[in-house]
CSV table of C-alpha atoms and ligand atoms in Angstrom, one decimal:
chain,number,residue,atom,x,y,z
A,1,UNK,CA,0.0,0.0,0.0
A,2,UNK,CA,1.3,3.4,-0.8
A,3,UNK,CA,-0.8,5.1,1.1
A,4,UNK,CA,-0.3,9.5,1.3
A,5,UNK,CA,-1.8,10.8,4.2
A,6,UNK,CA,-2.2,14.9,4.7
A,7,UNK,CA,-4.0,16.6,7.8
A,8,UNK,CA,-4.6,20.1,9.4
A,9,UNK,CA,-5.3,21.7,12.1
A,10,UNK,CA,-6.8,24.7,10.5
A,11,UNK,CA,-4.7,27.9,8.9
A,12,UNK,CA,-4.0,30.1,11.7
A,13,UNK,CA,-3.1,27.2,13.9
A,14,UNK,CA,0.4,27.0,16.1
A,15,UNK,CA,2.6,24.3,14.4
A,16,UNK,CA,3.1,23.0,17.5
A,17,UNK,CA,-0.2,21.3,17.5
A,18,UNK,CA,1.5,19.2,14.8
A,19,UNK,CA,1.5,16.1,17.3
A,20,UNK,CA,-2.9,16.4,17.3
A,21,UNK,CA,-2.4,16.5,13.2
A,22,UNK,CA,-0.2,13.7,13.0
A,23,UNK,CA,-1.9,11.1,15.9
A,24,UNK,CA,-4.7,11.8,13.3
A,25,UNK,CA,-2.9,10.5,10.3
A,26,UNK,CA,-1.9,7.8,12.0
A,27,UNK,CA,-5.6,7.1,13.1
A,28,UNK,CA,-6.3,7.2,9.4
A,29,UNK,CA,-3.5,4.5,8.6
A,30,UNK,CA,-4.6,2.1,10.9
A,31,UNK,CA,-8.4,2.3,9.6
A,32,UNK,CA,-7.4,2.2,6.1
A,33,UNK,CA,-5.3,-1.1,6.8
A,34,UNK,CA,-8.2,-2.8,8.6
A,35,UNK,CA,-11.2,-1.6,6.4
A,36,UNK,CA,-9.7,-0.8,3.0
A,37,UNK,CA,-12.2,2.2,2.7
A,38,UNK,CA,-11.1,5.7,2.2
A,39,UNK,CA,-13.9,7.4,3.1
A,40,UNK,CA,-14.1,5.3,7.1
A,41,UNK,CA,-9.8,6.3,7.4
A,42,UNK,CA,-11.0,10.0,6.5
A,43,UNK,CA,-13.5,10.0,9.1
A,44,UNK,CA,-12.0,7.9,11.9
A,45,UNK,CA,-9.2,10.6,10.8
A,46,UNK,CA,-10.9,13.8,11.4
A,47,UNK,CA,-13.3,12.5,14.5
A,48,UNK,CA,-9.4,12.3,16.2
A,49,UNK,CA,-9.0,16.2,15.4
A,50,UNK,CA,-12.8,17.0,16.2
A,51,UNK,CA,-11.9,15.1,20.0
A,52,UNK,CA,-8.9,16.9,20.5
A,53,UNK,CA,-9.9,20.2,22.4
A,54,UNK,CA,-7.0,22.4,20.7
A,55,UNK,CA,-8.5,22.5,17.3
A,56,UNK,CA,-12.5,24.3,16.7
A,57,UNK,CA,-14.2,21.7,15.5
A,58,UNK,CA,-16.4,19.0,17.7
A,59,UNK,CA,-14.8,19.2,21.3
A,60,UNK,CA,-13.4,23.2,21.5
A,61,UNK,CA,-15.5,24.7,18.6
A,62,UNK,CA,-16.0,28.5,18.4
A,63,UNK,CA,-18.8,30.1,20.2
A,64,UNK,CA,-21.4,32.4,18.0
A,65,UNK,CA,-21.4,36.3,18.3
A,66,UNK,CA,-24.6,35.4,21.4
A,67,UNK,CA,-21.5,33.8,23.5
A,68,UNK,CA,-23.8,30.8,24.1
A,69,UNK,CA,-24.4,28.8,20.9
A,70,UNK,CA,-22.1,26.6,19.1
A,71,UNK,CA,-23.1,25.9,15.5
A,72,UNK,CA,-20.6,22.9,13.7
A,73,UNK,CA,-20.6,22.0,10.4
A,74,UNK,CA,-19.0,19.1,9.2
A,75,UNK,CA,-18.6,17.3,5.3
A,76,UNK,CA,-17.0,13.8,4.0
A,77,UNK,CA,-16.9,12.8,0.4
A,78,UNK,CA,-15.2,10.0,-2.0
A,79,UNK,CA,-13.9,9.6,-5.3
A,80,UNK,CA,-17.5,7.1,-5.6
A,81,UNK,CA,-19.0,10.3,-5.3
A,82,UNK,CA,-20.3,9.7,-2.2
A,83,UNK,CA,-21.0,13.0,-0.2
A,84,UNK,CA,-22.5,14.0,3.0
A,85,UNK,CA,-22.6,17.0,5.2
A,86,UNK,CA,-24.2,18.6,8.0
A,87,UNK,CA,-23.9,22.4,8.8
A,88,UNK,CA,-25.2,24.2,11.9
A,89,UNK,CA,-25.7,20.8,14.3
A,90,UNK,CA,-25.5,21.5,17.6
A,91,UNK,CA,-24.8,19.2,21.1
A,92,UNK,CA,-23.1,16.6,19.1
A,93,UNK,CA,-19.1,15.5,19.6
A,94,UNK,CA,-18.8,14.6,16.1
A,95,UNK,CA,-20.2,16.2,13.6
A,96,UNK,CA,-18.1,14.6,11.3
A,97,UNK,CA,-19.9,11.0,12.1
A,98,UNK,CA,-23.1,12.7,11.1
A,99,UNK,CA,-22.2,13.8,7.8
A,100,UNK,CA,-21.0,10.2,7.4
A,101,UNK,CA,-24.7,8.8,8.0
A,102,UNK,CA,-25.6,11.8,5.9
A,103,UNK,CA,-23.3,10.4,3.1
A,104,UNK,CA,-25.7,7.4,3.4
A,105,UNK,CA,-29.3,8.9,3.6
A,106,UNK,CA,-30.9,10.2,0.0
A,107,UNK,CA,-29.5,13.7,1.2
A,108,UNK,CA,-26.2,15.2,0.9
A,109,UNK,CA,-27.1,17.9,3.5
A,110,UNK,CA,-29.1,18.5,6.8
A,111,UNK,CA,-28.8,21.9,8.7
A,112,UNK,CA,-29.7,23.0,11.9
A,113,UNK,CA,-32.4,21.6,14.3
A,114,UNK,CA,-33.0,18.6,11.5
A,115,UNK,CA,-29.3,17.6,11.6
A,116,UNK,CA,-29.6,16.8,15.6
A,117,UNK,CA,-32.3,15.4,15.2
A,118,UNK,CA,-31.1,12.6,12.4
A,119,UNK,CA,-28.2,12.3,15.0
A,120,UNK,CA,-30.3,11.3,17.7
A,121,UNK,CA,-31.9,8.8,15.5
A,122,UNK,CA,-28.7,7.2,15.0
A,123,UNK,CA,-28.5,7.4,18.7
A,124,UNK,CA,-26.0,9.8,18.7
A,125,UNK,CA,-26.0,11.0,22.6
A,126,UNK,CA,-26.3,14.5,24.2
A,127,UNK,CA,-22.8,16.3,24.5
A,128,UNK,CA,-22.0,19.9,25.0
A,129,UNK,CA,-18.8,20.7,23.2
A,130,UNK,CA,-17.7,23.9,25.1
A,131,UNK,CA,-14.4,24.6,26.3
A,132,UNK,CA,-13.0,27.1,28.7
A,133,UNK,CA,-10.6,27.8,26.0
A,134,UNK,CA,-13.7,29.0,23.4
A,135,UNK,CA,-15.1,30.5,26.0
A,136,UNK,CA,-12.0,33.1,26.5
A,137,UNK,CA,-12.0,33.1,22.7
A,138,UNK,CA,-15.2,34.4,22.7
A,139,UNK,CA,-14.5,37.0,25.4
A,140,UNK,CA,-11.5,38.6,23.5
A,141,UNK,CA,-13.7,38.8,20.4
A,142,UNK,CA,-16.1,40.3,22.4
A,143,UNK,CA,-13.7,43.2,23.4
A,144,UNK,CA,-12.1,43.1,20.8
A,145,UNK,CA,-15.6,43.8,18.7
A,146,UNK,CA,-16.7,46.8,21.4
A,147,UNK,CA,-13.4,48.2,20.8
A,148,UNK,CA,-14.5,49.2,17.8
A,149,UNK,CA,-17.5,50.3,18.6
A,150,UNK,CA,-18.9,48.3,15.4
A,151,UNK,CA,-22.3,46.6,15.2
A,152,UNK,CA,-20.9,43.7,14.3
A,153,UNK,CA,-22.9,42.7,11.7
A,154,UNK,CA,-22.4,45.9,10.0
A,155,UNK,CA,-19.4,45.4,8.2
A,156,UNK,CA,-17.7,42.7,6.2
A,157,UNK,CA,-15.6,40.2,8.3
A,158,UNK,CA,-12.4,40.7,6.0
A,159,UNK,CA,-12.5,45.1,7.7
A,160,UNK,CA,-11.2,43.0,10.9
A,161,UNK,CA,-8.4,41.2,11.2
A,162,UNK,CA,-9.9,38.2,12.8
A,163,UNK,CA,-7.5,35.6,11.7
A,164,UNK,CA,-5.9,37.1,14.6
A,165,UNK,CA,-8.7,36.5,17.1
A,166,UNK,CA,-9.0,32.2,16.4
A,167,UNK,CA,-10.9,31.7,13.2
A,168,UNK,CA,-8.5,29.0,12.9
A,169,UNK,CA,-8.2,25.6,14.3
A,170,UNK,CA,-10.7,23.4,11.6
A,171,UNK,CA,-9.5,20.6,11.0
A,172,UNK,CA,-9.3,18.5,7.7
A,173,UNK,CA,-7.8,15.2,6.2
A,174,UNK,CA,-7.2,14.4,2.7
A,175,UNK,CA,-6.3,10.2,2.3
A,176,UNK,CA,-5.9,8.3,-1.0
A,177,UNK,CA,-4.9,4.4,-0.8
A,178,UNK,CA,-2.5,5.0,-3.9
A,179,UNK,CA,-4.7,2.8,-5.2
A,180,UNK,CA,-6.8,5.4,-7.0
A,181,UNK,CA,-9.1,5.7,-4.5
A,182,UNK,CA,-9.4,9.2,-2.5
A,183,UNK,CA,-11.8,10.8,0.3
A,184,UNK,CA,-11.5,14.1,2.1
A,185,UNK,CA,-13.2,15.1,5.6
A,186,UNK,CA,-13.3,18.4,7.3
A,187,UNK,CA,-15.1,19.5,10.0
A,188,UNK,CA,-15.5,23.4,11.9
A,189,UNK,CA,-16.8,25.5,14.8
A,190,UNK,CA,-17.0,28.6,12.1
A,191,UNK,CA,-15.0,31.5,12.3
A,192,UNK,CA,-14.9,33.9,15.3
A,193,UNK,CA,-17.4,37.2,13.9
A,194,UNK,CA,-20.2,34.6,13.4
A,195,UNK,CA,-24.1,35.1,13.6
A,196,UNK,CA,-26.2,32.1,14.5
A,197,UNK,CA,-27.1,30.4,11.7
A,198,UNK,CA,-24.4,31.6,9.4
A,199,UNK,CA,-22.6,28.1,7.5
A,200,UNK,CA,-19.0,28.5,6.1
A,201,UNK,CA,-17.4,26.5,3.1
A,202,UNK,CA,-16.5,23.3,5.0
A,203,UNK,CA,-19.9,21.8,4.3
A,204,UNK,CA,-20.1,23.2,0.9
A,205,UNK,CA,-19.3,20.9,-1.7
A,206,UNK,CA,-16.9,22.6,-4.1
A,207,UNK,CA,-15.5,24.7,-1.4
A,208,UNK,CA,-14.3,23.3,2.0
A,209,UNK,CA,-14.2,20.1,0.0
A,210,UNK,CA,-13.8,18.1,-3.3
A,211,UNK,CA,-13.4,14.7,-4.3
A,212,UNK,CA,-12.6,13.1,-8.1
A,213,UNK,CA,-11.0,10.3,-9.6
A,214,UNK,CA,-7.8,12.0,-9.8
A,215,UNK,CA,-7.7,13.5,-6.1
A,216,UNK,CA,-9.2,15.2,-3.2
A,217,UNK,CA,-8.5,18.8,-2.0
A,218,UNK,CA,-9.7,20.2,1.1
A,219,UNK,CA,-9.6,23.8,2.3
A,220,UNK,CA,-9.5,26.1,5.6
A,221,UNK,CA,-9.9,29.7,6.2
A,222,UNK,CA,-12.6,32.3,5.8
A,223,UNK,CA,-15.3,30.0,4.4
A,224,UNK,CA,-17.1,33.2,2.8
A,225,UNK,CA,-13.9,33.7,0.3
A,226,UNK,CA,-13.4,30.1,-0.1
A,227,UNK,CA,-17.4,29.5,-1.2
A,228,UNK,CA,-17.2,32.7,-3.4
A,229,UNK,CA,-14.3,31.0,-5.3
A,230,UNK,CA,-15.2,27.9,-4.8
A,231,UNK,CA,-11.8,27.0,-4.3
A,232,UNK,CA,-11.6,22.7,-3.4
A,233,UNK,CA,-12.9,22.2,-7.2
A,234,UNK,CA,-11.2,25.1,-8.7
A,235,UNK,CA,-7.7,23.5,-7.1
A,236,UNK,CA,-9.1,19.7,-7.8
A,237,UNK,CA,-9.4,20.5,-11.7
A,238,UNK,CA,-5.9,21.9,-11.9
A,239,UNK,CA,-4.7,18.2,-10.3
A,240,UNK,CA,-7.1,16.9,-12.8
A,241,UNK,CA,-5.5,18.6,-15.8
A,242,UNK,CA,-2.0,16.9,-14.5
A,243,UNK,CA,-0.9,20.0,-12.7
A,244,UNK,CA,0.9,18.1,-9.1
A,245,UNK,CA,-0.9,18.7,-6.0
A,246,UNK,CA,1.4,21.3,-4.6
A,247,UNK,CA,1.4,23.4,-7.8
A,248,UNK,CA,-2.4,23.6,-7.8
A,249,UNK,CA,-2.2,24.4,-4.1
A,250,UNK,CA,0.2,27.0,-4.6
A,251,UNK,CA,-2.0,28.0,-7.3
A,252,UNK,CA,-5.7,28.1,-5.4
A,253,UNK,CA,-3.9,30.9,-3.0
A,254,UNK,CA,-3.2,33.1,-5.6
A,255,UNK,CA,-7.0,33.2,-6.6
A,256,UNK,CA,-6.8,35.6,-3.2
A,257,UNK,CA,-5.5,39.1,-3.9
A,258,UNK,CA,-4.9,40.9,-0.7
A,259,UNK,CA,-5.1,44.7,-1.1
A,260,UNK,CA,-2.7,45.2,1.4
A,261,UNK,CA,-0.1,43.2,2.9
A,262,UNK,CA,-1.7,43.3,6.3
A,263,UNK,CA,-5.1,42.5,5.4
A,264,UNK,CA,-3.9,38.7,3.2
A,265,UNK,CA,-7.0,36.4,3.6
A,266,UNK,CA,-6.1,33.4,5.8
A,267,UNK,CA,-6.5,30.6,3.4
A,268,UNK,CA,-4.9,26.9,3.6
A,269,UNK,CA,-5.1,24.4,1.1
A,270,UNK,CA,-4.3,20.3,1.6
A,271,UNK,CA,-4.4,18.2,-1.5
A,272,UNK,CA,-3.3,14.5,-2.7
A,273,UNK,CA,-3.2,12.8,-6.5
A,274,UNK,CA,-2.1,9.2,-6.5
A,275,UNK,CA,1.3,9.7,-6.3
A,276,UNK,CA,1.9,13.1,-4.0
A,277,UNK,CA,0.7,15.6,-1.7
A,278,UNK,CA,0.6,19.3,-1.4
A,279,UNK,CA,0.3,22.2,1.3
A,280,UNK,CA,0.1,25.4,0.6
A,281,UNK,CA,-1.2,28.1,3.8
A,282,UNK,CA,-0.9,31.5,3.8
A,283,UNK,CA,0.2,32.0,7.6
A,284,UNK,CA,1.1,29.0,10.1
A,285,UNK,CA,-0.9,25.8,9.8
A,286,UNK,CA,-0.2,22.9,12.0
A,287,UNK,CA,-0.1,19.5,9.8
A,288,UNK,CA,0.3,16.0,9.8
A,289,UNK,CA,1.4,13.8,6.7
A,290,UNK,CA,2.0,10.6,6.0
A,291,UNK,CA,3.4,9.2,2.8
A,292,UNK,CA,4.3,5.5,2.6
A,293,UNK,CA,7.4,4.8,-0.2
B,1,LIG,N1,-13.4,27.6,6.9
B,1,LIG,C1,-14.0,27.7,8.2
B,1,LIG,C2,-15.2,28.5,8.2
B,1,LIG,O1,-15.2,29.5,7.5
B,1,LIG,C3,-13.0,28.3,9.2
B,1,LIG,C4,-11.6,27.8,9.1
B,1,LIG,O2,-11.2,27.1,8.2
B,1,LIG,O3,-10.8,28.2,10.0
B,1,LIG,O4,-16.2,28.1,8.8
């Protein structure tokens, strides 16, 4: 098996959080030698980065601008085609396990009050995925925000520099079995300027995500730039025309033109073809890769 392995821990993130990135490669491994499926070492992948309380997704997930709600959304797909996602679910500690069933169902997405509840028929239990670290997140946004003396929902994120207040710390995984076969997860708490109810790229098929026969690429950063380019399939058809995965990375950042030095979009790309990986991230992104010679 030549397996290639790539995982992050969300652009923005401390590279010291490698460890968390790599435990979760090696979690992919291990499932893709005892099942043979892609789409189950993606998962069991990403659920490793969703438990670990560092990253903001599942377990440790960014708080909404009402410093009460947390609103996940999570998406897994396969060269089969096989997609699934769920976007807004709340009291779940893996959101990433739902869009799995999702993948499953007719659908390809559930949102809100609709996604816990198809968790809960799955018997998916209960669980509150606040930290004390999101909660002091949320207080410095909140200062940070009155500061300013904004209404926050007044102007467009990209006035503040929030990549510097924790929009960071999603989490994705990119697998293929150098077989031919490929599947991508990623999973989110959202940014940190976030209404209730408001659903970033990582569900979005296209944008946090995208799966063909030739690869998989997977994106993090400020989901409403990534969805406007629609930047996973944009990179994925450059690996399709032949282009190596860390060109086409290299490539999908350039799609973002900052107008001025200080104000670059945080944007990180992860991306595998049979034969290679690539990583391209505009500031510091903790990662894990394997790649098996
Ligand atoms: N893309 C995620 C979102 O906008 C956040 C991130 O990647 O850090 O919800």
């Amino acid at each position: 098996m030549k397996a290639i392995i790539v995982t992050h821990g969300g652009v923005g993130s401390p590279v010291s959080h490698g460890d968390g990135c790599q435990k979760a490669a090696e979690e992919a491994l291990d499932t893709l030698r005892k099942t043979s499926s892609v789409l189950q070492a993606a998962v069991r992948g990403a659920a490793v980065l969703e438990d670990d309380p560092r990253f903001n997704a599942g377990t440790g997930s960014n708080l909404r601008i009402d410093g009460k709600t947390i609103e996940m959304d999570a998406a897994v797909m396969d060269s089969d085609g096989n997609f699934g996602a769920v976007a807004g679910i709340q009291m779940v500690k893996n959101p990433v396990l739902v869009a799995e069933l999702v993948s499953k169902s007719p659908h390809l997405m559930l949102c809100g009050p609709g996604a816990t509840e198809f968790a809960r028929r799955y018997k998916i239990p209960w669980y509150n995925p606040i930290t004390p670290k999101a909660r002091e997140r949320y207080k410095k946004v909140k200062k940070n925000l009155s500061k300013r003396r904004l209404p926050y929902w007044a102007k467009r994120w990209l006035n503040l520099p929030y990549h510097l207040e924790g929009c960071s710390d999603t989490i994705g995984i990119v697998v293929s079995d150098g077989k031919g076969n490929f599947a991508g997860a990623g999973s989110t708490g959202g940014t940190s300027y976030m209404l209730r109810g408001r659903i970033g790229d990582t569900p979005i098929i296209g944008s946090g995500i995208y799966v063909g026969k030739k690869g998989v690429v997977v994106s993090t950063g400020i989901g409403e730039e990534i969805i406007r380019r629609m930047l996973s399939k944009e990179v994925y058809e450059k690996i399709a025309s032949g282009i190596s995965p860390q060109k086409a990375s290299d490539w999908g950042l350039t799609l973002f033109k900052p107008q001025k030095p200080a104000n670059i979009t945080p944007v990180g790309i992860i991306a595998v073809n049979k034969t290679d990986y690539g990583i391209s991230n505009t500031h510091q992104m903790a990662v894990g890769i394997i790649k098996q010679s």
